[in-house]
Structure formats: structure tokens, C-alpha cells
CSV table of C-alpha atoms in Angstrom, one decimal:
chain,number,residue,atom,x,y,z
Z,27,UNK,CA,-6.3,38.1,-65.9
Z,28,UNK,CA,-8.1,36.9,-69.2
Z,29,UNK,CA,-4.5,36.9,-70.3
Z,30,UNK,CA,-2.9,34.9,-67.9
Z,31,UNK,CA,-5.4,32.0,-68.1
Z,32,UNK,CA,-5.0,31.8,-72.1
Z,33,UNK,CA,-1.2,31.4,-71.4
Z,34,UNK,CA,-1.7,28.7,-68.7
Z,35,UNK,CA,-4.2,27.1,-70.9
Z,36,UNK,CA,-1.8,27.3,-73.7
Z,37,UNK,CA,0.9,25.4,-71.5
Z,38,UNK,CA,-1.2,22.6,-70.4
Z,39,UNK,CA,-2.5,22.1,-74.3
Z,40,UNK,CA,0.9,22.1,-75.3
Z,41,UNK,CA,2.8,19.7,-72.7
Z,42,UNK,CA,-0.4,17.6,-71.3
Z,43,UNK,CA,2.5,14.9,-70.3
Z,44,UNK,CA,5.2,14.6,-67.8
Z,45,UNK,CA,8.1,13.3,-69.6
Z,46,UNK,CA,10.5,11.8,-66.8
Z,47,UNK,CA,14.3,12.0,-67.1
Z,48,UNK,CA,16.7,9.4,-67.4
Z,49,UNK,CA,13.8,6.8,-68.4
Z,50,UNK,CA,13.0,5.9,-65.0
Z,51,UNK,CA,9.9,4.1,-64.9
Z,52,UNK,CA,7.6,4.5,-61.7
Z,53,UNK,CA,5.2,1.7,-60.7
Z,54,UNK,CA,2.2,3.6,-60.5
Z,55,UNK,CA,-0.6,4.5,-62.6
Z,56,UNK,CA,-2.6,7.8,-64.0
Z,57,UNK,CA,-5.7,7.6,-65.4
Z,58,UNK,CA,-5.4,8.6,-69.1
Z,59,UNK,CA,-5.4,12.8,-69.9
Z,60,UNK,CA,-6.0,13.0,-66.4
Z,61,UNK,CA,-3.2,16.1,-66.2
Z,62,UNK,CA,-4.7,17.5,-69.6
Z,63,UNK,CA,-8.0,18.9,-68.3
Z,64,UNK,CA,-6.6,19.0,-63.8
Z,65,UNK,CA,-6.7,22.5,-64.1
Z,66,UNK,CA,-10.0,22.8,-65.4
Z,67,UNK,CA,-11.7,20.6,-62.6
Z,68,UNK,CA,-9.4,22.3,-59.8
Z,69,UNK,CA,-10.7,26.2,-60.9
Z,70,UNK,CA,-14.1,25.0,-61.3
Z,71,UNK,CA,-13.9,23.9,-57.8
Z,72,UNK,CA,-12.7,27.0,-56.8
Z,73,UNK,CA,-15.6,28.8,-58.4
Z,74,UNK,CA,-17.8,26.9,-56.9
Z,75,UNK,CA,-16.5,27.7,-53.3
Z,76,UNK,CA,-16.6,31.4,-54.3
Z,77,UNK,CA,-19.8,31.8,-55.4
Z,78,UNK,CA,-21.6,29.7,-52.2
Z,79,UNK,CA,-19.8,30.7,-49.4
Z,80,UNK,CA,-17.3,33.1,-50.6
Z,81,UNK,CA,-14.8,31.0,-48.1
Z,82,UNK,CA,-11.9,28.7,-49.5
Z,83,UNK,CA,-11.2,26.7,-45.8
Z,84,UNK,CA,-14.8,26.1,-45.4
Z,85,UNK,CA,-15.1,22.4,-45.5
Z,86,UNK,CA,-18.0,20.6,-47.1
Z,87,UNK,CA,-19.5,18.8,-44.8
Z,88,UNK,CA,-23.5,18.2,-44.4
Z,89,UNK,CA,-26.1,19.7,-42.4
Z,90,UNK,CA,-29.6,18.1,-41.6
Z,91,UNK,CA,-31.9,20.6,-42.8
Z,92,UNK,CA,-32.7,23.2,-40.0
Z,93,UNK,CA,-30.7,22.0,-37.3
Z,94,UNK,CA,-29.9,25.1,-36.3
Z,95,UNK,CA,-33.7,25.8,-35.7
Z,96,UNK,CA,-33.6,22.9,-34.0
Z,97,UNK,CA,-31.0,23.4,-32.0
Z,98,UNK,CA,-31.3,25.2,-29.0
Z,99,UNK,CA,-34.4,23.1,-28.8
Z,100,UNK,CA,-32.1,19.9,-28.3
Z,101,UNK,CA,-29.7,21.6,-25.8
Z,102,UNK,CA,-33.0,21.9,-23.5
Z,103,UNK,CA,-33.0,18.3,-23.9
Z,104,UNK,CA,-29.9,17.4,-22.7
Z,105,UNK,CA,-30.1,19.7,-19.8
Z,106,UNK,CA,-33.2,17.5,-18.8
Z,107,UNK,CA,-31.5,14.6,-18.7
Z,108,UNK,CA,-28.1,16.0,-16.6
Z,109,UNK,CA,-31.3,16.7,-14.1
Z,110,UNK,CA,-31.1,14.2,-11.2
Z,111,UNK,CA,-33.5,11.7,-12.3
Z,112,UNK,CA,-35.3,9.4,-10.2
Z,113,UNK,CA,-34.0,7.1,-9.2
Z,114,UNK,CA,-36.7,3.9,-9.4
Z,115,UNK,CA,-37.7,5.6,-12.8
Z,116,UNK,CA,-34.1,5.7,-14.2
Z,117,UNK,CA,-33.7,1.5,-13.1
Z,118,UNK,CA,-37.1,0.8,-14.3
Z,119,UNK,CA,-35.6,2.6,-17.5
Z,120,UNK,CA,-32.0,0.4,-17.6
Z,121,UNK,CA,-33.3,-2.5,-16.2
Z,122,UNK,CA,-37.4,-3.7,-16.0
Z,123,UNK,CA,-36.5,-6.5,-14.1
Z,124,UNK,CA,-35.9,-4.2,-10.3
Z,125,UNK,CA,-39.4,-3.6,-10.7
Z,126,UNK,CA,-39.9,-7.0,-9.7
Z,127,UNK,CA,-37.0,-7.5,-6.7
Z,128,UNK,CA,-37.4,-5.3,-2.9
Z,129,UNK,CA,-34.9,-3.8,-1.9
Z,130,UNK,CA,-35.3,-5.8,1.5
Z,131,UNK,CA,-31.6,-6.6,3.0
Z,132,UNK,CA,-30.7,-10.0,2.9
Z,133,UNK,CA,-27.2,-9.5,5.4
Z,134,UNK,CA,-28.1,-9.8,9.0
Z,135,UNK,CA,-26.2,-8.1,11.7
Z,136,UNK,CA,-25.0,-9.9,15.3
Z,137,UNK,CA,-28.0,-8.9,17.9
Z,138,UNK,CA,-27.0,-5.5,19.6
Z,139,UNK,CA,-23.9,-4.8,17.3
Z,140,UNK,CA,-24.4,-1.0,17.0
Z,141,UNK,CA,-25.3,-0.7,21.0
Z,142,UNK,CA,-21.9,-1.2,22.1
Z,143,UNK,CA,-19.5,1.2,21.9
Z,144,UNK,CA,-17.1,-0.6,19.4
Z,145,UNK,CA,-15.9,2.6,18.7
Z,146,UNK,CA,-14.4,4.2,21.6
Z,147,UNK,CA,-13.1,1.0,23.0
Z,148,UNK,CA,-11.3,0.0,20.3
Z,149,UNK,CA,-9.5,3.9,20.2
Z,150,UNK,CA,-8.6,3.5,24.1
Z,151,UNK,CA,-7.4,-0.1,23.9
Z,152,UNK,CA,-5.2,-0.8,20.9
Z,153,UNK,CA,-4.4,0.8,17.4
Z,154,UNK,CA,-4.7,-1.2,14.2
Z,155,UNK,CA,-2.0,-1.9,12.8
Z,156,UNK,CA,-2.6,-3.6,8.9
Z,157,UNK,CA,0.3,-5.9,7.5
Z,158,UNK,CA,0.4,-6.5,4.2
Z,159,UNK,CA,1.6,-9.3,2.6
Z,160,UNK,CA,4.8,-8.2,1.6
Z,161,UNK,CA,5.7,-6.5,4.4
Z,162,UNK,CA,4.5,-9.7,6.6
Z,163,UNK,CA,6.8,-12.2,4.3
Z,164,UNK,CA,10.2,-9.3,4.8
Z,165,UNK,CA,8.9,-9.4,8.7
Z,166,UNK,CA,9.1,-13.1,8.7
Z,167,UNK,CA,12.2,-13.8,6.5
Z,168,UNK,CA,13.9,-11.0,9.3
Z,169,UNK,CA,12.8,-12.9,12.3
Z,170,UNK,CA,14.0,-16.3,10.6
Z,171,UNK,CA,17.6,-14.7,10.1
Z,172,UNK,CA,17.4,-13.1,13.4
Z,173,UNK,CA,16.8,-17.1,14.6
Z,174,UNK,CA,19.2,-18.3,12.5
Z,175,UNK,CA,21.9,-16.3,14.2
Z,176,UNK,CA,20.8,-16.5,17.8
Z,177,UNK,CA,20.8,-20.2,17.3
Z,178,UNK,CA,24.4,-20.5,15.6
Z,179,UNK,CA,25.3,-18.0,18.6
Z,180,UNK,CA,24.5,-20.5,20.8
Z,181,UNK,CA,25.7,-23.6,18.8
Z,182,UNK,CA,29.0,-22.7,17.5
Z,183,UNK,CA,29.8,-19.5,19.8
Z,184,UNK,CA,29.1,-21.1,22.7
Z,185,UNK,CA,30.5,-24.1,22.0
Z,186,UNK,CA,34.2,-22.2,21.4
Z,187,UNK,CA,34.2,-20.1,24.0
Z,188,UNK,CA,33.1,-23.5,26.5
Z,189,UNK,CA,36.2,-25.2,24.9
Z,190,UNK,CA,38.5,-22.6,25.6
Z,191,UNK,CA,36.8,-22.6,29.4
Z,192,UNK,CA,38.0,-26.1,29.5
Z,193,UNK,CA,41.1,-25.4,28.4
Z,194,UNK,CA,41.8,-23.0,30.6
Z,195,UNK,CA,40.9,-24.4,33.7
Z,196,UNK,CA,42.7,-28.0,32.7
Z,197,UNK,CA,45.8,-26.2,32.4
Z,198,UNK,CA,45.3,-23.6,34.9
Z,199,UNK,CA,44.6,-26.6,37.4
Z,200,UNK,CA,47.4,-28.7,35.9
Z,201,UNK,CA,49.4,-25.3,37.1
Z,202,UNK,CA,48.2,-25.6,40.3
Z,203,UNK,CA,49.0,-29.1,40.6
Z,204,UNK,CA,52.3,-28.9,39.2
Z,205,UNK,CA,53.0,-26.0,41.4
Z,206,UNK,CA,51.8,-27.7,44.8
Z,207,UNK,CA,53.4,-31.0,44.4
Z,208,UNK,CA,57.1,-29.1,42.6
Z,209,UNK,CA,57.1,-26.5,46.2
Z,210,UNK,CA,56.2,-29.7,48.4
Z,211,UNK,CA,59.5,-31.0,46.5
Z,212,UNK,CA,61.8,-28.1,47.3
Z,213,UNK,CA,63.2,-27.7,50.2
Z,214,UNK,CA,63.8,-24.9,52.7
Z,215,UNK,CA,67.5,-25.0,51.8
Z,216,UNK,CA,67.2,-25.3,48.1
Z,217,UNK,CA,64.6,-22.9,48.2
Z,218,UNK,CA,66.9,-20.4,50.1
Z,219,UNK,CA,70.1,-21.4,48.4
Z,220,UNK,CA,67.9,-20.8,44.8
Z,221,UNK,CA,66.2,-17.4,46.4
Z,222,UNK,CA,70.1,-16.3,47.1
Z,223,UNK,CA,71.4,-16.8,43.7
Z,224,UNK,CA,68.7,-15.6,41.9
Z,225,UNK,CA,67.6,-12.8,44.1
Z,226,UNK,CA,67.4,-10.5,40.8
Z,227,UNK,CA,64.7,-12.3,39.6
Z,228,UNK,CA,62.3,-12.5,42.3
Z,229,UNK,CA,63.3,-8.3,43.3
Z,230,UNK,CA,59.1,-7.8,42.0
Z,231,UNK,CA,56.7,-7.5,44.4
Z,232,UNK,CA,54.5,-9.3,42.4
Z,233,UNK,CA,55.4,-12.8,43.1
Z,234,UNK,CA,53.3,-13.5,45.8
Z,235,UNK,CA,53.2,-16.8,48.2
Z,236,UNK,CA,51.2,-17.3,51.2
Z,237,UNK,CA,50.9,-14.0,51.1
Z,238,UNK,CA,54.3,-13.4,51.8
Z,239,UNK,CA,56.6,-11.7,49.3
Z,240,UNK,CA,60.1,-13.0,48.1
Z,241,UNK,CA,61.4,-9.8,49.8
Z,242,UNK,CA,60.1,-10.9,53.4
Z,243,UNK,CA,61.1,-14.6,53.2
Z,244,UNK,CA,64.6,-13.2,52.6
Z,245,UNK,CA,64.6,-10.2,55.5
Z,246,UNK,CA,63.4,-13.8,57.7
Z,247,UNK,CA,66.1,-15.9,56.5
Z,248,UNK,CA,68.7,-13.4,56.9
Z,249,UNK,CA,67.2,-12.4,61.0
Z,250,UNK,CA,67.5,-16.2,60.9
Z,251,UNK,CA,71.3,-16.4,60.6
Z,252,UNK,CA,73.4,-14.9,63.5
Z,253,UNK,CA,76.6,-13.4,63.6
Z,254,UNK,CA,78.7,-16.0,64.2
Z,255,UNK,CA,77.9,-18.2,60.7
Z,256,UNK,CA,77.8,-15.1,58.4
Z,257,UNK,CA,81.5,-14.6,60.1
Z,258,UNK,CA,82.1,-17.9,59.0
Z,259,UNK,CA,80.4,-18.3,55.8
Z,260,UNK,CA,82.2,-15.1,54.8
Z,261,UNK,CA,85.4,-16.8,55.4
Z,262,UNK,CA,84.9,-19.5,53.9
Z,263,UNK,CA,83.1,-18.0,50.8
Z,264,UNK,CA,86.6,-15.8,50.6
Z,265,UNK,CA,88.9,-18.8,50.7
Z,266,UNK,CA,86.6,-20.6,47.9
Z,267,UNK,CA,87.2,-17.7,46.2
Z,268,UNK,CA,91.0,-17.9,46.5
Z,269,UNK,CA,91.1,-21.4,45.6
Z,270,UNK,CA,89.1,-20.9,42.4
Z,271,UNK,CA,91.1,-17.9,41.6
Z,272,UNK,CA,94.6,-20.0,42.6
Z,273,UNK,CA,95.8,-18.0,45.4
Y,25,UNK,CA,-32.1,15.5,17.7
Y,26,UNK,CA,-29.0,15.1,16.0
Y,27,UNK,CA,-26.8,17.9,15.5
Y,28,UNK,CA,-25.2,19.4,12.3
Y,29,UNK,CA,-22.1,18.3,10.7
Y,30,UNK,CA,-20.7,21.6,11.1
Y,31,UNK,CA,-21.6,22.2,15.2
Y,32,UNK,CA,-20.2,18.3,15.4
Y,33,UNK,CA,-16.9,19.8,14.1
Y,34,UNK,CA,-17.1,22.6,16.1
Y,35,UNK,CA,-17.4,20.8,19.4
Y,36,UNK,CA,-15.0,18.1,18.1
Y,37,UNK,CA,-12.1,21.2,17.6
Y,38,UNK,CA,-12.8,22.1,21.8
Y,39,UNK,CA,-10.7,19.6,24.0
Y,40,UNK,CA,-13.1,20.1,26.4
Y,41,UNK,CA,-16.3,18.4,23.7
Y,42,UNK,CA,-13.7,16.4,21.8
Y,43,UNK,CA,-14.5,13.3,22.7
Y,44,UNK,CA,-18.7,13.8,23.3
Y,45,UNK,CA,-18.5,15.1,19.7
Y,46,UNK,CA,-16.5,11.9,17.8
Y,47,UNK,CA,-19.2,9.7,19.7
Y,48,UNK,CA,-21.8,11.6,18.4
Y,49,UNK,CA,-20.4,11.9,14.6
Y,50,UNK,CA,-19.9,8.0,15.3
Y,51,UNK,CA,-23.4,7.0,16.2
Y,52,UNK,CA,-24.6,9.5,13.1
Y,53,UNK,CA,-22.6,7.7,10.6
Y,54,UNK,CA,-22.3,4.2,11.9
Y,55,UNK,CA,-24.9,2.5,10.4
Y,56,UNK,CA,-24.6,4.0,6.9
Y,57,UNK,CA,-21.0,3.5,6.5
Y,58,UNK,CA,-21.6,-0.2,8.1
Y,59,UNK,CA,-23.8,-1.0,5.1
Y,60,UNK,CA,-21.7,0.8,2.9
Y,61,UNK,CA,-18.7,-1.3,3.9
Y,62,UNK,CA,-20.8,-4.0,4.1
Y,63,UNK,CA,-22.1,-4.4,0.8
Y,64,UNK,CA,-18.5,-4.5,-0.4
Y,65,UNK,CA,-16.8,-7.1,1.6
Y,66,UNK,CA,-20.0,-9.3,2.8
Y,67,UNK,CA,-18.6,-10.7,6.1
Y,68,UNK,CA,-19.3,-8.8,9.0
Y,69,UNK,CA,-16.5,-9.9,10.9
Y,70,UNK,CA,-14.2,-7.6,8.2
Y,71,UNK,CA,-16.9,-4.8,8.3
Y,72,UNK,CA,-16.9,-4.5,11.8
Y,73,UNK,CA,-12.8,-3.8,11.5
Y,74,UNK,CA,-13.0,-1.4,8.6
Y,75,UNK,CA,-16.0,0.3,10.2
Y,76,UNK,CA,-13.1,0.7,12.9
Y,77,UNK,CA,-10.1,1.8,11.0
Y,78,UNK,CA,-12.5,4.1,9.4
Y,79,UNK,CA,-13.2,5.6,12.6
Y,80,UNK,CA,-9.9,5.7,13.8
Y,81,UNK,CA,-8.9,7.1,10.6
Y,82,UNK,CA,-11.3,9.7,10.9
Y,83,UNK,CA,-10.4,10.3,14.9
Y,84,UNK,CA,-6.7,11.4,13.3
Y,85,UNK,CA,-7.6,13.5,10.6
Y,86,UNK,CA,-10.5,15.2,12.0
Y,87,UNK,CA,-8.5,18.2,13.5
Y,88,UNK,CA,-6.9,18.6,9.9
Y,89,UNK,CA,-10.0,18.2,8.0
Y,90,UNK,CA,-10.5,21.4,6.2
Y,91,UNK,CA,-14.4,21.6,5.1
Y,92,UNK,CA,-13.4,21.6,1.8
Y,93,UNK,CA,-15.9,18.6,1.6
Y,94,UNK,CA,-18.8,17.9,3.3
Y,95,UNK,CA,-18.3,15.4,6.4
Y,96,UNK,CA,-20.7,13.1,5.0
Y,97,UNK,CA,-18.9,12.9,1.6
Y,98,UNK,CA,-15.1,12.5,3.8
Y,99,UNK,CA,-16.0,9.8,5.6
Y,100,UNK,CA,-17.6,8.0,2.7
Y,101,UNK,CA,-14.4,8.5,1.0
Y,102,UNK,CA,-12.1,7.1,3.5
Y,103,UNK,CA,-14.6,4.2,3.9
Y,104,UNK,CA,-14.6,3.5,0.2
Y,105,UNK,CA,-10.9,3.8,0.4
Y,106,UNK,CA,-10.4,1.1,3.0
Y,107,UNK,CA,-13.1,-1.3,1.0
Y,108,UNK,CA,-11.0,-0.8,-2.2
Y,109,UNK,CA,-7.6,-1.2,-0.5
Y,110,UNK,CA,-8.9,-4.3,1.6
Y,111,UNK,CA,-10.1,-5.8,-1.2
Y,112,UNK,CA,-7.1,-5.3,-3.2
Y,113,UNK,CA,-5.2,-6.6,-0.2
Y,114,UNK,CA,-6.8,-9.6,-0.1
Y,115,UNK,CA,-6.6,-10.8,-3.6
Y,116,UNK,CA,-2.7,-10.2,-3.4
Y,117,UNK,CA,-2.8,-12.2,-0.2
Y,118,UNK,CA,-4.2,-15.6,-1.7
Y,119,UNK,CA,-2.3,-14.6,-5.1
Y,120,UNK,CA,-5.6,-15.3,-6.6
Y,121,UNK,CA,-7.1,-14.0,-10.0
Y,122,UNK,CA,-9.7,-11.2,-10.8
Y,123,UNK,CA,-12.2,-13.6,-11.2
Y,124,UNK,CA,-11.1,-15.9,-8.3
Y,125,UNK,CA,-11.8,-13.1,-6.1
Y,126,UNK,CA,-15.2,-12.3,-7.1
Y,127,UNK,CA,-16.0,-16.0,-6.8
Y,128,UNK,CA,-14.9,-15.5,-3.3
Y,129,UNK,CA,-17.3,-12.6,-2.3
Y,130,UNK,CA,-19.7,-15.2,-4.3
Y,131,UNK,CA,-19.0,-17.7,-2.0
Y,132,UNK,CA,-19.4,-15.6,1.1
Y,133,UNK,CA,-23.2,-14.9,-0.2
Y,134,UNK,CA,-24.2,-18.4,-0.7
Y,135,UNK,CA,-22.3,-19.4,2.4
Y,136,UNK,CA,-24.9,-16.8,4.6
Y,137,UNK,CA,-27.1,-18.9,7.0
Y,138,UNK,CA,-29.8,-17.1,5.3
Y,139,UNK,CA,-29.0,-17.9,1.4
Y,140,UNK,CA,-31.8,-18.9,-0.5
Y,141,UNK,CA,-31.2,-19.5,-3.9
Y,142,UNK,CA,-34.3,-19.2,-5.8
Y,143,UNK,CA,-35.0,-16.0,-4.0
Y,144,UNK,CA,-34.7,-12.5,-6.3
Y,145,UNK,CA,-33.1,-11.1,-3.5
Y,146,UNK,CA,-30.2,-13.4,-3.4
Y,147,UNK,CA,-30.2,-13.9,-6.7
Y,148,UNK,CA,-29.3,-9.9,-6.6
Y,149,UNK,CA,-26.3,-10.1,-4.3
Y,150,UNK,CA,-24.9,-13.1,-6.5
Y,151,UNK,CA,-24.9,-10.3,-9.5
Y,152,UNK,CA,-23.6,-7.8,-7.7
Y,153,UNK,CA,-21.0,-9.6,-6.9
Y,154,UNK,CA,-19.9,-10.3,-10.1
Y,155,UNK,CA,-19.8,-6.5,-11.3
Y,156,UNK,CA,-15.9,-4.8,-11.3
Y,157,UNK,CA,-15.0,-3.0,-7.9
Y,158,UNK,CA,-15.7,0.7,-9.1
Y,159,UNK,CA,-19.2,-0.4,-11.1
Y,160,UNK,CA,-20.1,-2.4,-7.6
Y,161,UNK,CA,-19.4,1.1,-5.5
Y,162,UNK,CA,-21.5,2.7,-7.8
Y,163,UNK,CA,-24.6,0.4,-8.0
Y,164,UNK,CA,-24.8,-0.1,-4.3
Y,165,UNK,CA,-24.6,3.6,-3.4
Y,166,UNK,CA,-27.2,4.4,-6.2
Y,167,UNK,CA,-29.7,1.5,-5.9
Y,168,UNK,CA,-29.0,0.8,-1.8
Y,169,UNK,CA,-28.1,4.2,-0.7
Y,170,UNK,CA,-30.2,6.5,-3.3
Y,171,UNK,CA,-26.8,9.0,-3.7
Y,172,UNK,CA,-27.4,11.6,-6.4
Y,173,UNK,CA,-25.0,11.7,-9.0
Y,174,UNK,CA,-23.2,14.8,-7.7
Y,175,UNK,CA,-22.7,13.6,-4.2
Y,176,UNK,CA,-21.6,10.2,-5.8
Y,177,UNK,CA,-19.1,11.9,-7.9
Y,178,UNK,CA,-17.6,13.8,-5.0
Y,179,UNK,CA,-16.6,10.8,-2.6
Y,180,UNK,CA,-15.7,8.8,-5.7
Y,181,UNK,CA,-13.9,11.6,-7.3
Y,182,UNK,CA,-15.3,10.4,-10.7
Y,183,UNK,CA,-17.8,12.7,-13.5
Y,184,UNK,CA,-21.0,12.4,-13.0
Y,185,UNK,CA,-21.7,11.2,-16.7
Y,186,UNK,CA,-19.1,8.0,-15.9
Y,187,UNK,CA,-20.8,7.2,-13.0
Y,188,UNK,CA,-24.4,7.6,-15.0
Y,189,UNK,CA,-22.4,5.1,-17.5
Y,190,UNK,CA,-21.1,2.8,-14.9
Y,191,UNK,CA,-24.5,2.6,-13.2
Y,192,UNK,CA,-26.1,1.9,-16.4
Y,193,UNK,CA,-24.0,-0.8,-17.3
Y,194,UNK,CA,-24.1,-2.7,-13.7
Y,195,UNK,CA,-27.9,-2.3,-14.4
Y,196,UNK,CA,-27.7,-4.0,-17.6
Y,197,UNK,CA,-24.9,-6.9,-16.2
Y,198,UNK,CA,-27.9,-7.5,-12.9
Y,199,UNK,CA,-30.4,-7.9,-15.5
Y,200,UNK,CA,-29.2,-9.8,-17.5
Y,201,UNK,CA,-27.1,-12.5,-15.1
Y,202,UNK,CA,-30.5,-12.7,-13.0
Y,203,UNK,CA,-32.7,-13.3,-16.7
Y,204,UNK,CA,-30.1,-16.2,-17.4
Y,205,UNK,CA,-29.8,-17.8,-14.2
């Protein structure tokens, strides 16, 4: 041991100063010889650790004399004041000035406020429903668009489909119109001569006048014409025939 | 004679006594939690519908409470809760400041038919009123309501050394805006 600490003495004699390499030069300072006698101070520090309380980690930190004695003496203490203290002496304690002010209440209520049954009215009648103020500005900004649209509904929608109302009865009355005053026009013969030509056309139940069908105005026409003059127009529709074909 | 906490919650839990029971809990607690509300928002037209939703709050959850608590401490909870929450409500509402507000609740005091300015008393509520929300819970149920600590730090859910500190500190703000004024 006594050997080792001549050699390590030896070592710091012999190279008290840190050459550094490559010449760099660092900013900071050392005192002067402060490496040459580090050692010394650091194992006299040591010593004195191991002779006191044999304990390197112990830190150094000071203690009023006996406060251990005193101790268990001053958690009493503080147990006494967790107590509930009372309460006018812990005010007059804070604050002096309670001493001087009653504790009289200055609020009034309204005259027979606690004889009516507020409560069990109010849980048979209505709940309570609290609206914040966000959700009352979405609630509003909601009904507003809601507005917004029933209204253009009624403007614009309404509007259109009015128009095309119009439109429809002008021209469905303009039909009717045209169609009264065009069949007062025709008549029977045309009507009959056109029904003949163009049977095809009206063969659909559909078509419907008076209640009477195309179908029926023809069975009447043809019970109309007798024997005689479909003889004759047969004839004659057979020699037109021959004519046009240049018989 | 008023009954128990825990027969009122036994009689509230039979269909039959439902009803008999919530009355009596109500008229047991009503004037307490009035005050208690009362302290904190000032008008009594807002009181009167907190005391309410309290109520009705308390008519919900009854079947579900679960003892873990007292009663006493529950419903001084939820009544706390709706001061805090109204409160907080209403300075969003006006979009006003911290210190807006408390001018409000200041201006509710002097605005009382009964204000009188040079009077301790009133000179009290104006001070309170200027203490933080949580410092004003704690002052009024200490100096108004004489809570101990331990009771105190159940309904607000707080230690009892902050609420020792908090108290202490509302003391100290009283004294000293009512020295100065």
C-alpha cells in the first residue's frame, strides 16, 4: 500500500502539468500548481470521511444541535395543529379584524319562500333544461337556415311551380278552345269521310267524345246507310277504280 | 324530529315512501344549501333555480347513489358544482373578464335594497366577492357554515392543508380590502 502511494506520489512530482497535443490552446484557466498537490487534498478528504463516519455517500450537510432530541417533541406539534381548530380562534388568529364584524346575514329572502313546495312543483311540472351559450348561438344559426329555406321554398319554389300552373292551364284551355271552335267547324260529312279514311288511327278506345268512342260513331253511321246506297257506292267506288286504273 | 340520512335513503329506495322521503330530504337540506348557493351567486332569483336543479339533480341520482359519501357531503357537492358551472357559464355568456365578473357579483351587493356602505357587514360581502371562486367556496363554508376541514375537503375534493391555505389567505385578502377601504 505504502508502496503504491510513493509511486503515485512519484508520478504527480514528476509530471505536475498537462501538456496538450497539437498546441491547442483552451480558453480556460487553472489556478497555478493546482494539479501538483489535487491528490493530496482529495485523500485527505477521504480520511476525513473515514475516520467520522466511516461512510463515503454520506453528505455533509448540518444539523442543529440535538434536533433529534427535539424531535419527536416537534412532531407532537404538528399533530396539534392538523387538530380541528376553532374556528373563531383560528380567524381571530389570520385575521383580528372578524372580531369586530357579526356574522349577522345581510341577504334577505322573499316572505314565505321555503313554505312553498318549490320543490315538488317544479319536478311534476317541467324539467330544466340549461342552454349554454354555444349551444344557444348553433340552435339559433339552425333555425335561421331552417328560415332561410322555408322562405326561398316559398319565394322561388312556389313561384315556378305557379308559373308552370299558368302555363299549363293557358295552353290546356287554349286546347280546349281550339278544339271546340275546330269540331264546331267540321262537319258531319267531313268528319265521317275523315273517320272512314283514317279509321286506323282512331281503332284506340281511348279517344273519347261525348262519351262516345270512335268505334260507336262508326257502327251508327254505317246502321245509318241502307242497302240501297252501299249498292251504289260500291259501284261507283268500282268504276272510279277502273277509271283510275284505265280500264 | 327529523330522520337520519340513512332511514331517508331507505324510504326513498321503497316506491311506496319515494316521494314522502325526497320531501323530507328536501325540507332537511333546503335552507343550508339555499345559503350555500346563495352566498355564491347573490341574486335569489338564480338561487332559487339552482336550489332546483340541485334537487332535481339529486331526485335522478338518488337511486344510484352509493353511500360512498355521506348525503350531506353529495348534495353539497352537486350544489357547489352547479354554483361553479353557473358561474363559469355566465362569464362566457357576457364574454366578460375574470375581473369583470367579480365586479358583477359586486354590483349585485351594492345593488341590494338593503346595502349600506359604511356598515362592516357589507363591507364583508364586497370582499368576499372579490376572492377567486375556489378561495370564496372555502371562506363561506368555513366562516358562514363552520365546516371542518375534513368535511370541507370531501365535498370539495381538495386536502385539507390547501383548504387551511386557501382559507388563510381569503382571511388575509378580507382583512386587508376592509383595513383599506
Amino acid at each position: 500500500m505504502e508502496k503504491k502511494g510513493n509511486i503515485l506520489n512519484n508520478y504527480f512530482k514528476k509530471d505536475s502539468t498537462f501538456k496538450l497535443d497539437h498546441n491547442i490552446v483552451l480558453p480556460y484557466s487553472i489556478p497555478s500548481n493546482y494539479f501538483d498537490e489535487f491528490y493530496i487534498r482529495l485523500l485527505q478528504k477521504i480520511n476525513h470521511h473515514k475516520t467520522t463516519n466511516n461512510n463515503l455517500n454520506q453528505v455533509d450537510y448540518f444539523i442543529p444541535d440535538g434536533y433529534f432530541n427535539k424531535f419527536s417533541e416537534l412532531i407532537l406539534k404538528e399533530t396539534e395543529l392538523l387538530e380541528e381548530e376553532d374556528i373563531t380562534d383560528e380567524l381571530s388568529r389570520i385575521a383580528p379584524i372578524f372580531k369586530d364584524i357579526s356574522k349577522q346575514n345581510v341577504y334577505q329572502l322573499p316572505e314565505g319562500y321555503f313554505e312553498k313546495d318549490i320543490e315538488t312543483k317544479k319536478l311534476n311540472t317541467s324539467k330544466v333544461y340549461s342552454i349554454n351559450n354555444k349551444s344557444l348561438v348553433r340552435w339559433t344559426i339552425a333555425a335561421s337556415f331552417i328560415g332561410i329555406m322555408f322562405i326561398g321554398y316559398f319565394l322561388v319554389a312556389d313561384k315556378d311551380s305557379k308559373e308552370i300552373n299558368n302555363k299549363q292551364n293557358l295552353a290546356f284551355s287554349k286546347k280546349n278552345i281550339d278544339i271546340n271552335s275546330s269540331i264546331k267547324k267540321i262537319s258531319d260529312d267531313d268528319l265521317t269521310k275523315y273517320i272512314n279514311n283514317d279509321y286506323n288511327y282512331y281503332n284506340d278506345d281511348t279517344v273519347i267524345l261525348d262519351d262516345v268512342t270512335v268505334p260507336d260513331i262508326i257502327d251508327k253511321k254505317i246502321e245509318a246507310v241502307s242497302d240501297d246506297d252501299l249498292n251504289k257506292y260500291l259501284s261507283d267506288a268500282a268504276t272510279l277504280t277502273n277509271i283510275k286504273k284505265g280500264l | 324530529m327529523q330522520l337520519e340520512d340513512k332511514e331517508l335513503l331507505d324510504l326513498f329506495r321503497e316506491s311506496s315512501t319515494k316521494e314522502l322521503a325526497f320531501t323530507a330530504i328536501i325540507k332537511k337540506y333546503q335552507v343550508k344549501l339555499y345559503w350555500h348557493i346563495r352566498k355564491m351567486v347573490i341574486s335569489h332569483d338564480d338561487t332559487n333555480d339552482l336550489l332546483q336543479n340541485v334537487f332535481i339533480k339529486v331526485w335522478k341520482g338518488l337511486d344510484n347513489f352509493r353511500e360512498d359519501s355521506k348525503l350531506y357531503t353529495w348534495l353539497y357537492r352537486i350544489a357547489t358544482n352547479e354554483c361553479l358551472t353557473f358561474l363559469e357559464q355566465k362569464k362566457k355568456k357576457g364574454s366578460i373578464s375574470l375581473s369583470d365578473e367579480e365586479n358583477g357579483l359586486e354590483n349585485m351587493v351594492k345593488a341590494d335594497k338593503n346595502f349600506d356602505a359604511n356598515k362592516l357587514e357589507w363591507k364583508l360581502q364586497l370582499a368576499i366577492q372579490k376572492l377567486p371562486e375556489r378561495q370564496r367556496l372555502v371562506f363561506n363554508l368555513r366562516y358562514y357554515d363552520e365546516m371542518p376541514y375534513e368535511k370541507m375537503s370531501k365535498i370539495l375534493e381538495t386536502s385539507e392543508g390547501a383548504l387551511k391555505a386557501s382559507y388563510h389567505h381569503a382571511a388575509k385578502k378580507i382583512e386587508q380590502y376592509i383595513l383599506s377601504s
